[in-house]
mmCIF file of C-alpha atoms in Angstrom:
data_model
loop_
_atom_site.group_PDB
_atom_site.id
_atom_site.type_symbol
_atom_site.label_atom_id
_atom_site.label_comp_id
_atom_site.label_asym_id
_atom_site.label_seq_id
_atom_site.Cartn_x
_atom_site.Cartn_y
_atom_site.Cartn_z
ATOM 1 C CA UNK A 889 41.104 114.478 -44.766
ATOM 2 C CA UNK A 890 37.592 114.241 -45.876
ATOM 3 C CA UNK A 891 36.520 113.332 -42.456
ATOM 4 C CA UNK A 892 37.495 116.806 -41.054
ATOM 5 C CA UNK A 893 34.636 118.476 -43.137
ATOM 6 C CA UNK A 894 36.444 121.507 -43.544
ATOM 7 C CA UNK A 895 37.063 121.790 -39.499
ATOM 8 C CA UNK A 896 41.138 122.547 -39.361
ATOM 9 C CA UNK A 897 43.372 119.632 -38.410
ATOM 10 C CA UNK A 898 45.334 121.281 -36.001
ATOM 11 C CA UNK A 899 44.724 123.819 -33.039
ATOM 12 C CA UNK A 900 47.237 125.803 -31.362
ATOM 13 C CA UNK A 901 47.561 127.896 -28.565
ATOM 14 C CA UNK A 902 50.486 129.464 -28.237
ATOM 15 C CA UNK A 903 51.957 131.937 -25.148
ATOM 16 C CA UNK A 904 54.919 133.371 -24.404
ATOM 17 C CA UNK A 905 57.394 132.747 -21.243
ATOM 18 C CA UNK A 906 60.371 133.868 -18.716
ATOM 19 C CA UNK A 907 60.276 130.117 -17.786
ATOM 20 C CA UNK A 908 57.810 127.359 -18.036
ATOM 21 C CA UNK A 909 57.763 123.861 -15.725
ATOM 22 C CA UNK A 910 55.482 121.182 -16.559
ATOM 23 C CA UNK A 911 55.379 117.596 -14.688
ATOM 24 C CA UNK A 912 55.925 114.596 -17.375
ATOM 25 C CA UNK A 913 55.743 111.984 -14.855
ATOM 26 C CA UNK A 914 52.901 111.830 -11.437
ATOM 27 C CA UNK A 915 54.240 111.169 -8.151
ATOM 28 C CA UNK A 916 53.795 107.298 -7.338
ATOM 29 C CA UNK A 917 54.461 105.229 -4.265
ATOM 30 C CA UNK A 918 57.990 104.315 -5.749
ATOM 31 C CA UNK A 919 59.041 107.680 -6.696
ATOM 32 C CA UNK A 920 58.410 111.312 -6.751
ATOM 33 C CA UNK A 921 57.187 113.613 -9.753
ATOM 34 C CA UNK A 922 58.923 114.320 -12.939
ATOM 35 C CA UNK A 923 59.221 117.739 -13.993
ATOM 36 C CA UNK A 924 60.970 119.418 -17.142
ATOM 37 C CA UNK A 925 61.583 122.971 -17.599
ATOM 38 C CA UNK A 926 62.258 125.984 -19.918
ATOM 39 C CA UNK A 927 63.128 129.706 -19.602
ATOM 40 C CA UNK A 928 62.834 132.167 -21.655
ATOM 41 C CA UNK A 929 60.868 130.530 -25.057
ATOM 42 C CA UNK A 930 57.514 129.613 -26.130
ATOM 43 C CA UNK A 931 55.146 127.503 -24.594
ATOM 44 C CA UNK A 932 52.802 125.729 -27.498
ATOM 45 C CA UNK A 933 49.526 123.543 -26.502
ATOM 46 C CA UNK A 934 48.761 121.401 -29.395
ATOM 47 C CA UNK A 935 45.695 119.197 -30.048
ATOM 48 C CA UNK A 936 45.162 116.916 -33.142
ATOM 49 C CA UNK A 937 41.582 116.678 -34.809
ATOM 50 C CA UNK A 938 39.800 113.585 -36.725
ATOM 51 C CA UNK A 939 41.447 113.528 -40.538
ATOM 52 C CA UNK A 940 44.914 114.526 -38.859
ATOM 53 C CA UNK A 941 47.747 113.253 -40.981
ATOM 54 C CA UNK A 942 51.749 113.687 -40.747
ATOM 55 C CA UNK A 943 51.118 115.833 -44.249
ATOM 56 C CA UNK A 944 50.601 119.027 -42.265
ATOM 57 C CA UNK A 945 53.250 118.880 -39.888
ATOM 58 C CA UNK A 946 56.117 120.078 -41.555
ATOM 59 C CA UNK A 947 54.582 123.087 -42.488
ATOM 60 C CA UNK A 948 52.665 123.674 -38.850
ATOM 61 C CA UNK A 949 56.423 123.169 -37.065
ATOM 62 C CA UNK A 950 57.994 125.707 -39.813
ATOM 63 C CA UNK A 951 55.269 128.501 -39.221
ATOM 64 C CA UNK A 952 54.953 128.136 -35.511
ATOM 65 C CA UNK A 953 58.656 128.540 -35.274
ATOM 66 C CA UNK A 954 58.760 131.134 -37.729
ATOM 67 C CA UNK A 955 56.196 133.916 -36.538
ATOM 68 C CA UNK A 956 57.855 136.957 -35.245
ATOM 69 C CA UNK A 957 55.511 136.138 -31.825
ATOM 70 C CA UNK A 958 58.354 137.021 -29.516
ATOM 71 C CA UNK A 959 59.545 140.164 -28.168
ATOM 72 C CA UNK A 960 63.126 140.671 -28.406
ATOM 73 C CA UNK A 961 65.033 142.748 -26.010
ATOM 74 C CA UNK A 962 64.968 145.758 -28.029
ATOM 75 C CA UNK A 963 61.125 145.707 -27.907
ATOM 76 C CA UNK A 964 61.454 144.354 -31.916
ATOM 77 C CA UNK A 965 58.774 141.155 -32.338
ATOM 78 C CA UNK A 966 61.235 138.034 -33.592
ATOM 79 C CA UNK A 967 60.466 134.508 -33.624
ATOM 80 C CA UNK A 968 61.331 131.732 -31.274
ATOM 81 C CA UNK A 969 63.861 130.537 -33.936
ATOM 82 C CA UNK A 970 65.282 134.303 -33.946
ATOM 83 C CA UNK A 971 65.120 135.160 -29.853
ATOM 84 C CA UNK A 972 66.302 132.468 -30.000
ATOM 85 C CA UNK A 973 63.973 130.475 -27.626
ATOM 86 C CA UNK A 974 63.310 127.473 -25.996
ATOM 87 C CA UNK A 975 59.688 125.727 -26.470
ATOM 88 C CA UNK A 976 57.643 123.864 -24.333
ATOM 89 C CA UNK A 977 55.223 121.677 -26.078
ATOM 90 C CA UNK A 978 51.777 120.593 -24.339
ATOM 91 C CA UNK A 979 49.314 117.774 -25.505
ATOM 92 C CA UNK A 980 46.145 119.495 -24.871
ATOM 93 C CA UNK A 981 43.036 117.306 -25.977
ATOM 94 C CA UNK A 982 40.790 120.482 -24.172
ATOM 95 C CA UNK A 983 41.779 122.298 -27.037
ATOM 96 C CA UNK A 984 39.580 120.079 -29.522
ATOM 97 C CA UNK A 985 36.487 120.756 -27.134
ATOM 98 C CA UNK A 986 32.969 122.264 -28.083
ATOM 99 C CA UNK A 987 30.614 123.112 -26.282
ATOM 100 C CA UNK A 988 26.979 121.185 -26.068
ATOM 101 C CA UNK A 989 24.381 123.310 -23.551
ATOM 102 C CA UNK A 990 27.080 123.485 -20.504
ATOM 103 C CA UNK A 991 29.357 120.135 -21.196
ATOM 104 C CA UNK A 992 31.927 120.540 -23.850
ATOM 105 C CA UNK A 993 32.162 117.366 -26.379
ATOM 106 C CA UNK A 994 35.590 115.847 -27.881
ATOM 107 C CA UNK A 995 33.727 113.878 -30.823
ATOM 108 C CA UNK A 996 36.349 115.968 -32.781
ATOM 109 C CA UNK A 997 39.384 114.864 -31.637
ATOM 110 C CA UNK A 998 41.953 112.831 -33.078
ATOM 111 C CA UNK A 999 41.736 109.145 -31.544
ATOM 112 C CA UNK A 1000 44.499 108.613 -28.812
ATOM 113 C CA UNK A 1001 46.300 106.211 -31.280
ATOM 114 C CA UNK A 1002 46.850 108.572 -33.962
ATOM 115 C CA UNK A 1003 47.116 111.575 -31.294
ATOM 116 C CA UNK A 1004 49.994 109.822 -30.064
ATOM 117 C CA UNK A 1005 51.902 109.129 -33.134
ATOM 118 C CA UNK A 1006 51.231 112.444 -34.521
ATOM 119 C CA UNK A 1007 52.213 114.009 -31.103
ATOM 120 C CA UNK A 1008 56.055 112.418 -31.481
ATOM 121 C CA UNK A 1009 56.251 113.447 -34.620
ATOM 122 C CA UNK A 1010 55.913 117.047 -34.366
ATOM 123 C CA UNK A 1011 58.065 117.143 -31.467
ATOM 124 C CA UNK A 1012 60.925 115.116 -33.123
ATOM 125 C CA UNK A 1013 60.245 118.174 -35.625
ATOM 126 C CA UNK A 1014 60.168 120.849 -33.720
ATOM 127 C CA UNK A 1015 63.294 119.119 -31.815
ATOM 128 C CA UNK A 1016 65.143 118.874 -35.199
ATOM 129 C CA UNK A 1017 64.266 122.449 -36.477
ATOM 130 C CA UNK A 1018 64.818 124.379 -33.030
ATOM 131 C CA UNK A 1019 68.309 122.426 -32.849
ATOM 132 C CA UNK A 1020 69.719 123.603 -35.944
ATOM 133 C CA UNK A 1021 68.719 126.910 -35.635
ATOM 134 C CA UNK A 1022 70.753 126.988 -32.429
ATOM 135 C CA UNK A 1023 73.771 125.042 -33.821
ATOM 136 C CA UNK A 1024 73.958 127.539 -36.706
ATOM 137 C CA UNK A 1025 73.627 130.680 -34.321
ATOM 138 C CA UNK A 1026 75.533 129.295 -31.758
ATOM 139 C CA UNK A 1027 73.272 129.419 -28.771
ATOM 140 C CA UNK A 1028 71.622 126.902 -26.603
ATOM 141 C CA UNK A 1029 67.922 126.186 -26.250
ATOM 142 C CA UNK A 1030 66.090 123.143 -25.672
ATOM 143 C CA UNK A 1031 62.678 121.756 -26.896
ATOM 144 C CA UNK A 1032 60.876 119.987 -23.778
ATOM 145 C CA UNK A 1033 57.615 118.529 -24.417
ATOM 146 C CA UNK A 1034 54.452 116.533 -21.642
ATOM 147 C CA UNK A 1035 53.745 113.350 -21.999
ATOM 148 C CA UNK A 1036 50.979 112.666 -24.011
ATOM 149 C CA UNK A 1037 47.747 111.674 -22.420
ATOM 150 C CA UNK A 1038 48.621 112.426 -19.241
ATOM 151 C CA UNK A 1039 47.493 115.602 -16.923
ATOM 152 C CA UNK A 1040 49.599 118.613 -17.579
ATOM 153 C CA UNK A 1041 50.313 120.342 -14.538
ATOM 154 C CA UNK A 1042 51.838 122.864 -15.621
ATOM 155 C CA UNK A 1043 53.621 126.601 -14.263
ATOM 156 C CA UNK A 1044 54.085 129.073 -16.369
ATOM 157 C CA UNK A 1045 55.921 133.019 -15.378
ATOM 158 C CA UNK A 1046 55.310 135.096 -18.202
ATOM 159 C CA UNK A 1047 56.222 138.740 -18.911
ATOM 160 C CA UNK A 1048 52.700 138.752 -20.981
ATOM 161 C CA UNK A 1049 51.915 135.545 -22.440
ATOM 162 C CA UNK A 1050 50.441 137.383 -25.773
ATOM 163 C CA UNK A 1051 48.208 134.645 -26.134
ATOM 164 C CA UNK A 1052 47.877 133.680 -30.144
ATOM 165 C CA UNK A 1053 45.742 131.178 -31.966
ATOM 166 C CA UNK A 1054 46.609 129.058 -34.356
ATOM 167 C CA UNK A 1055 45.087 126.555 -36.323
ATOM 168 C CA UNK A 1056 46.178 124.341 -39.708
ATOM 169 C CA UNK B 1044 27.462 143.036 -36.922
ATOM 170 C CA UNK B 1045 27.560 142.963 -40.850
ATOM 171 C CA UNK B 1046 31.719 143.858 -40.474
ATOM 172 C CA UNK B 1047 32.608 140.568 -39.123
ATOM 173 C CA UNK B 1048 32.233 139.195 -41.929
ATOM 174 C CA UNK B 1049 31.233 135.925 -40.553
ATOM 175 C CA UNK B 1050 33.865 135.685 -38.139
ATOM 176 C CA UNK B 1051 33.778 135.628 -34.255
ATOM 177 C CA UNK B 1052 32.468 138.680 -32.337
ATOM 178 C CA UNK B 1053 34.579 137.831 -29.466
ATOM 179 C CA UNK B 1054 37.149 135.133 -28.817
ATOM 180 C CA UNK B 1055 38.204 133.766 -25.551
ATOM 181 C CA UNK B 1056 40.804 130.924 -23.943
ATOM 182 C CA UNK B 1057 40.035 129.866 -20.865
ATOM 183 C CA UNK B 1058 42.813 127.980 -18.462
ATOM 184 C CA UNK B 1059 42.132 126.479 -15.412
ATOM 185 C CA UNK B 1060 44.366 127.211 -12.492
ATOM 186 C CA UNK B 1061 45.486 126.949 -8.793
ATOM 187 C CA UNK B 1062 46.590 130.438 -8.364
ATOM 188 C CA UNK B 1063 46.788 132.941 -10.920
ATOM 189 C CA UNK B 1064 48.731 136.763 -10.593
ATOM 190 C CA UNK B 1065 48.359 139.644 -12.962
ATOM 191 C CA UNK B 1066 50.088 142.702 -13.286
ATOM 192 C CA UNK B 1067 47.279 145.559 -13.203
ATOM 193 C CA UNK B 1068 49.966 148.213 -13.112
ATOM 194 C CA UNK B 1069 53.729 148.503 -13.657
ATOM 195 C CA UNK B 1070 56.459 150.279 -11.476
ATOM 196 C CA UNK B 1071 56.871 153.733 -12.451
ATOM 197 C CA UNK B 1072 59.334 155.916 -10.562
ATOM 198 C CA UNK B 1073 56.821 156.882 -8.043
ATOM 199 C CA UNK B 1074 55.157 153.502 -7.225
ATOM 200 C CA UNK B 1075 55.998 149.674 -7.079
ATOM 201 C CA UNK B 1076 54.011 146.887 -9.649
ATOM 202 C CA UNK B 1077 50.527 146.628 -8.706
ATOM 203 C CA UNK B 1078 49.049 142.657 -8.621
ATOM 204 C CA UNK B 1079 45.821 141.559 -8.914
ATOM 205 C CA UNK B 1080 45.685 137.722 -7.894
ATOM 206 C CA UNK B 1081 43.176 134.812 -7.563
ATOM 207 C CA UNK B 1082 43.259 131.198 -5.891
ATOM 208 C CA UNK B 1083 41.611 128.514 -7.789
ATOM 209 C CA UNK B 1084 39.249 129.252 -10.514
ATOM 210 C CA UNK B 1085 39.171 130.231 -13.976
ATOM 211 C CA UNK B 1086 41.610 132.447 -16.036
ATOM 212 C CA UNK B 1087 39.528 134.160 -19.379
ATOM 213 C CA UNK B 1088 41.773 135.840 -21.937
ATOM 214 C CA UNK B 1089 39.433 137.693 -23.909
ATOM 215 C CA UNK B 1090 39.338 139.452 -27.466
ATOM 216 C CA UNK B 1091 36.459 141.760 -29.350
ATOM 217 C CA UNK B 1092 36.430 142.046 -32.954
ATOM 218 C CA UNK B 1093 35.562 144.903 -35.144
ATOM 219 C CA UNK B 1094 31.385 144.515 -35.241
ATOM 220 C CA UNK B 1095 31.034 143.171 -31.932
ATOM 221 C CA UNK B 1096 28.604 144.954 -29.803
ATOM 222 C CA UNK B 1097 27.191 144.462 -26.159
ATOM 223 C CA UNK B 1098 24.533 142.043 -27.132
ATOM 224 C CA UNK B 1099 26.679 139.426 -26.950
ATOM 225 C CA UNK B 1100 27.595 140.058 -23.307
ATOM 226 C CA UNK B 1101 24.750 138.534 -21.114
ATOM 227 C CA UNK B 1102 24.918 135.032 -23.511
ATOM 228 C CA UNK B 1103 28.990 135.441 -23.438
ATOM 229 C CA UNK B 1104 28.725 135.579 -19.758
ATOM 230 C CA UNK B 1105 26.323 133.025 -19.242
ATOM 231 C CA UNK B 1106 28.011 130.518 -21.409
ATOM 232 C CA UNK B 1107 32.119 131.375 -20.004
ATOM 233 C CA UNK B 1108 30.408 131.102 -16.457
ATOM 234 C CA UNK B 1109 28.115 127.624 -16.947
ATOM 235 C CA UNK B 1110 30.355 125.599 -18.996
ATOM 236 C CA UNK B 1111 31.780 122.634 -16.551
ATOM 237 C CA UNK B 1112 34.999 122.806 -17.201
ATOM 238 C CA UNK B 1113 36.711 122.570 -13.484
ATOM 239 C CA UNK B 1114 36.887 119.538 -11.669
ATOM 240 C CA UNK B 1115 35.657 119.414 -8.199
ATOM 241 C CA UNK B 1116 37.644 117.997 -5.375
ATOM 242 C CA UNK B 1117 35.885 114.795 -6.069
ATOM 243 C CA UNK B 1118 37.104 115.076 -9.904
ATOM 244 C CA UNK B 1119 33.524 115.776 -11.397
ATOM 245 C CA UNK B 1120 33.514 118.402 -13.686
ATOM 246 C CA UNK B 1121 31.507 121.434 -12.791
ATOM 247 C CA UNK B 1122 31.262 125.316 -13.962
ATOM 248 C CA UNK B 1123 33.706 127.785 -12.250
ATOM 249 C CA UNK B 1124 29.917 129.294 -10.234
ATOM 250 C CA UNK B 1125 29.444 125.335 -9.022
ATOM 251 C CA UNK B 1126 33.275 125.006 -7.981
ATOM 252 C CA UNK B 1127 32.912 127.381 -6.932
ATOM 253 C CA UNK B 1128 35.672 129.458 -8.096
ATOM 254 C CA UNK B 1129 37.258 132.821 -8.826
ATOM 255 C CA UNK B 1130 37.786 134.372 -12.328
ATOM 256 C CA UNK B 1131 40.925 136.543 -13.423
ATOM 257 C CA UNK B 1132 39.768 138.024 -16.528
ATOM 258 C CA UNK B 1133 42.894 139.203 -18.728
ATOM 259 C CA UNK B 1134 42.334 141.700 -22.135
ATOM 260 C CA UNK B 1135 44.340 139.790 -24.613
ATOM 261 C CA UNK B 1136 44.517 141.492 -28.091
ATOM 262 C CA UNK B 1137 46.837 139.154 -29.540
ATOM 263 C CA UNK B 1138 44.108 136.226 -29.362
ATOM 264 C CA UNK B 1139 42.670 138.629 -32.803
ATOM 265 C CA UNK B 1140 46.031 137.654 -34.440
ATOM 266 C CA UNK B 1141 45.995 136.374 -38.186
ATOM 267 C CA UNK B 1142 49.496 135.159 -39.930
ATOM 268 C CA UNK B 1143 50.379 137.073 -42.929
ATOM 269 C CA UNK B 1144 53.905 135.426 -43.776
ATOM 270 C CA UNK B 1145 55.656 135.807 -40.683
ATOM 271 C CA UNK B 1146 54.336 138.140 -39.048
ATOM 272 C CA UNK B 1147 50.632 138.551 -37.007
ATOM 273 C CA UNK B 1148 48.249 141.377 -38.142
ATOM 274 C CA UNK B 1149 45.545 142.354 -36.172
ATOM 275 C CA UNK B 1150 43.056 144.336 -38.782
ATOM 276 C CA UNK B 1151 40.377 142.304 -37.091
ATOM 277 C CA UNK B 1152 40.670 143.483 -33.642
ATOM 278 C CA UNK B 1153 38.265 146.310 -32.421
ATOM 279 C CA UNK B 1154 39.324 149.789 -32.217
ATOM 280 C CA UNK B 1155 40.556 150.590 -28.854
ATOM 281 C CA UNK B 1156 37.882 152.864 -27.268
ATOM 282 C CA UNK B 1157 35.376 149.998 -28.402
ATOM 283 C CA UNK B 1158 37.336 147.345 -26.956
ATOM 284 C CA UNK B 1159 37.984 149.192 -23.348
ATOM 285 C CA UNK B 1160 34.074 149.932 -23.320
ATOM 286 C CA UNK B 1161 33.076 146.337 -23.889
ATOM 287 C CA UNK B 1162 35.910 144.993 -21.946
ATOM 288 C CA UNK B 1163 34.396 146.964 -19.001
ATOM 289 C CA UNK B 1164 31.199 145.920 -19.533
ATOM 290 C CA UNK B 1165 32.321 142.215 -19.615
ATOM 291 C CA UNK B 1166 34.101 142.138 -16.263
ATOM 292 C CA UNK B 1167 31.227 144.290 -14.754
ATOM 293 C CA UNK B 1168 28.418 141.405 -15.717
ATOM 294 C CA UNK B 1169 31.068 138.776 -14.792
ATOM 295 C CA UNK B 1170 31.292 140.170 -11.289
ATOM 296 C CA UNK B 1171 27.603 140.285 -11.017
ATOM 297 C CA UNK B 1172 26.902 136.418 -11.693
ATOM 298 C CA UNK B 1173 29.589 135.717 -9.809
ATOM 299 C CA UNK B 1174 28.680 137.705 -6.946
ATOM 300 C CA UNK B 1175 25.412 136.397 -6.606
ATOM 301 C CA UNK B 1176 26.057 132.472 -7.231
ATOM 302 C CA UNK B 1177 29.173 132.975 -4.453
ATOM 303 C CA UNK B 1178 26.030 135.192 -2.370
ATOM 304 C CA UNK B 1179 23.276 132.275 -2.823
ATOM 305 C CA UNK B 1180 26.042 129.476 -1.969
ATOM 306 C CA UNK B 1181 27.443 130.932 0.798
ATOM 307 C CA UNK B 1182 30.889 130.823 -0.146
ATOM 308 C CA UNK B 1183 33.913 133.537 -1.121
ATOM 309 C CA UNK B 1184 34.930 134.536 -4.212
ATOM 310 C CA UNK B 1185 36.567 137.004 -6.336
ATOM 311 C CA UNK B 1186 36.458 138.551 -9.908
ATOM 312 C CA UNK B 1187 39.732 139.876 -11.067
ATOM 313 C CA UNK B 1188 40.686 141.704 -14.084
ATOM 314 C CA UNK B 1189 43.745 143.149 -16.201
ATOM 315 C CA UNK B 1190 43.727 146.557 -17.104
ATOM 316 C CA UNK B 1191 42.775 147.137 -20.878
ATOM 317 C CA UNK B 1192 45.925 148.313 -22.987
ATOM 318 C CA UNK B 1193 48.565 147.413 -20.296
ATOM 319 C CA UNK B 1194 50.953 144.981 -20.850
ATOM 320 C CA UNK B 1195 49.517 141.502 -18.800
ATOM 321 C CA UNK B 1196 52.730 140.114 -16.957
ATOM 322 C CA UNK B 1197 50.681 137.015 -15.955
ATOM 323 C CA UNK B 1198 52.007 134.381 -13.132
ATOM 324 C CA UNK B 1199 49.974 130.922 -13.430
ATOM 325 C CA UNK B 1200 49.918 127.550 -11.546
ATOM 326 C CA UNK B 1201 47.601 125.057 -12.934
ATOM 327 C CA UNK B 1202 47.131 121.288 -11.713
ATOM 328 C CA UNK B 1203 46.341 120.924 -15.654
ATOM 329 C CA UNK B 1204 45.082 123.855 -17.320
ATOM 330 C CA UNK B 1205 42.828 122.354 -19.483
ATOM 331 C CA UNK B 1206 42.945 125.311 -22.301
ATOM 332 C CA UNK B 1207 39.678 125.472 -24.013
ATOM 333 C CA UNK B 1208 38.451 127.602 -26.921
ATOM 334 C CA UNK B 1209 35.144 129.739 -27.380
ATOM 335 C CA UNK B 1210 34.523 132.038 -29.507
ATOM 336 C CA UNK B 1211 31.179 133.811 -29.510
#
């Protein structure tokens, strides 16, 4: 942890959505392009820094699920868990960026290695939380996540994304 | 300035996209939605603080405006004025969002008549570099912006929308 120097570990960006699409898999000359989808949920873009470690996911999965972020029919703010909602999860190395004169630098980042580990893991958590939540309220909503390292070409319908920040 | 505290003045996230529509007014029983919409270019969600003042404007500007964060056609990354490309610039409040338990608080944020003047002022200089880089290169392109206190139902298509994070 040392390495971070006091930077955060984790960055965020979260925004809400009516439905989100996001290709997991570029066209190729065998076959066409994957897409998954959500509707109505959270769409979270996550990037890992340098000093990273599976410590701080539990607790990064618990509060991002947790904040009262979305707005319920009755105008009353809930959480994802609480809508309930489904959540799209996006590897976003940009996040990570700073800028030097006009190009932005990664030196920051999390190496691909570690990004990638660290990447399952907090969706198998986010899977494992969202999916109980439902069971015990009886409703259905899905976790769907990019694959890391590739480009995320993404859509995204929003009735106001209420952009938030979020960093651990 | 001394209010901040330390923290940001202003904090933006900036998305990259193909096409990008924003809800400048909503249906009332007189008049349909109103949209404001750009092709491809540069979507700024942007937040003041309490302290920030319009100092920071020209360098804010300069910086959102320079930065190469769109890739070309020929997959070089270049600033939105180089693309060159359109901006959508959408007030975003909840970007001044801090977690207290569950829930967000935004004690941070700038008061409202603050915000709406600087918010103004913001898209005004925008339109002005952008304007005259679009002038000087020949080419076509647009400033949009979100009206300050609405509600921003945001439509996005991105070919990877790179989310980056500057704070100023």
């Amino acid at each position: 942890m040392a390495e971070r120097g006091g930077g955060p570990a984790a960055r965020t960006v979260l925004q809400q959505c009516l439905q989100a699409r996001l290709q997991v898999k570029p066209a190729d000359h065998t076959s066409e392009a994957q897409f998954v989808q959500i509707d109505r949920g959270m769409v979270i873009y996550v990037c890992f820094f340098k000093g990273a470690t599976d410590d701080i996911l539990p607790k990064m999965v618990s509060t991002l699920l947790n904040l009262r972020l979305c707005e319920s029919d009755s105008g009353k703010m809930v959480s994802v868990l609480e809508l309930p909602g489904s959540v799209l999860i996006v590897p976003q190395a940009t996040l990570g960026g700073k800028a030097k004169g006009r190009a932005m630098q990664y030196h920051n980042n999390i190496s691909k290695e570690d990004g990638l580990r660290l990447y399952g893991a907090f969706v198998a958590l986010c899977e494992k939380e969202l999916t109980a939540a439902a069971a015990s309220a009886g409703t259905e909503v899905t976790v769907k996540h990019g694959t890391y390292g590739n480009r995320q070409v993404l859509k995204l319908d929003t009735n106001g994304p209420y952009t938030h920040l979020m960093e651990f």
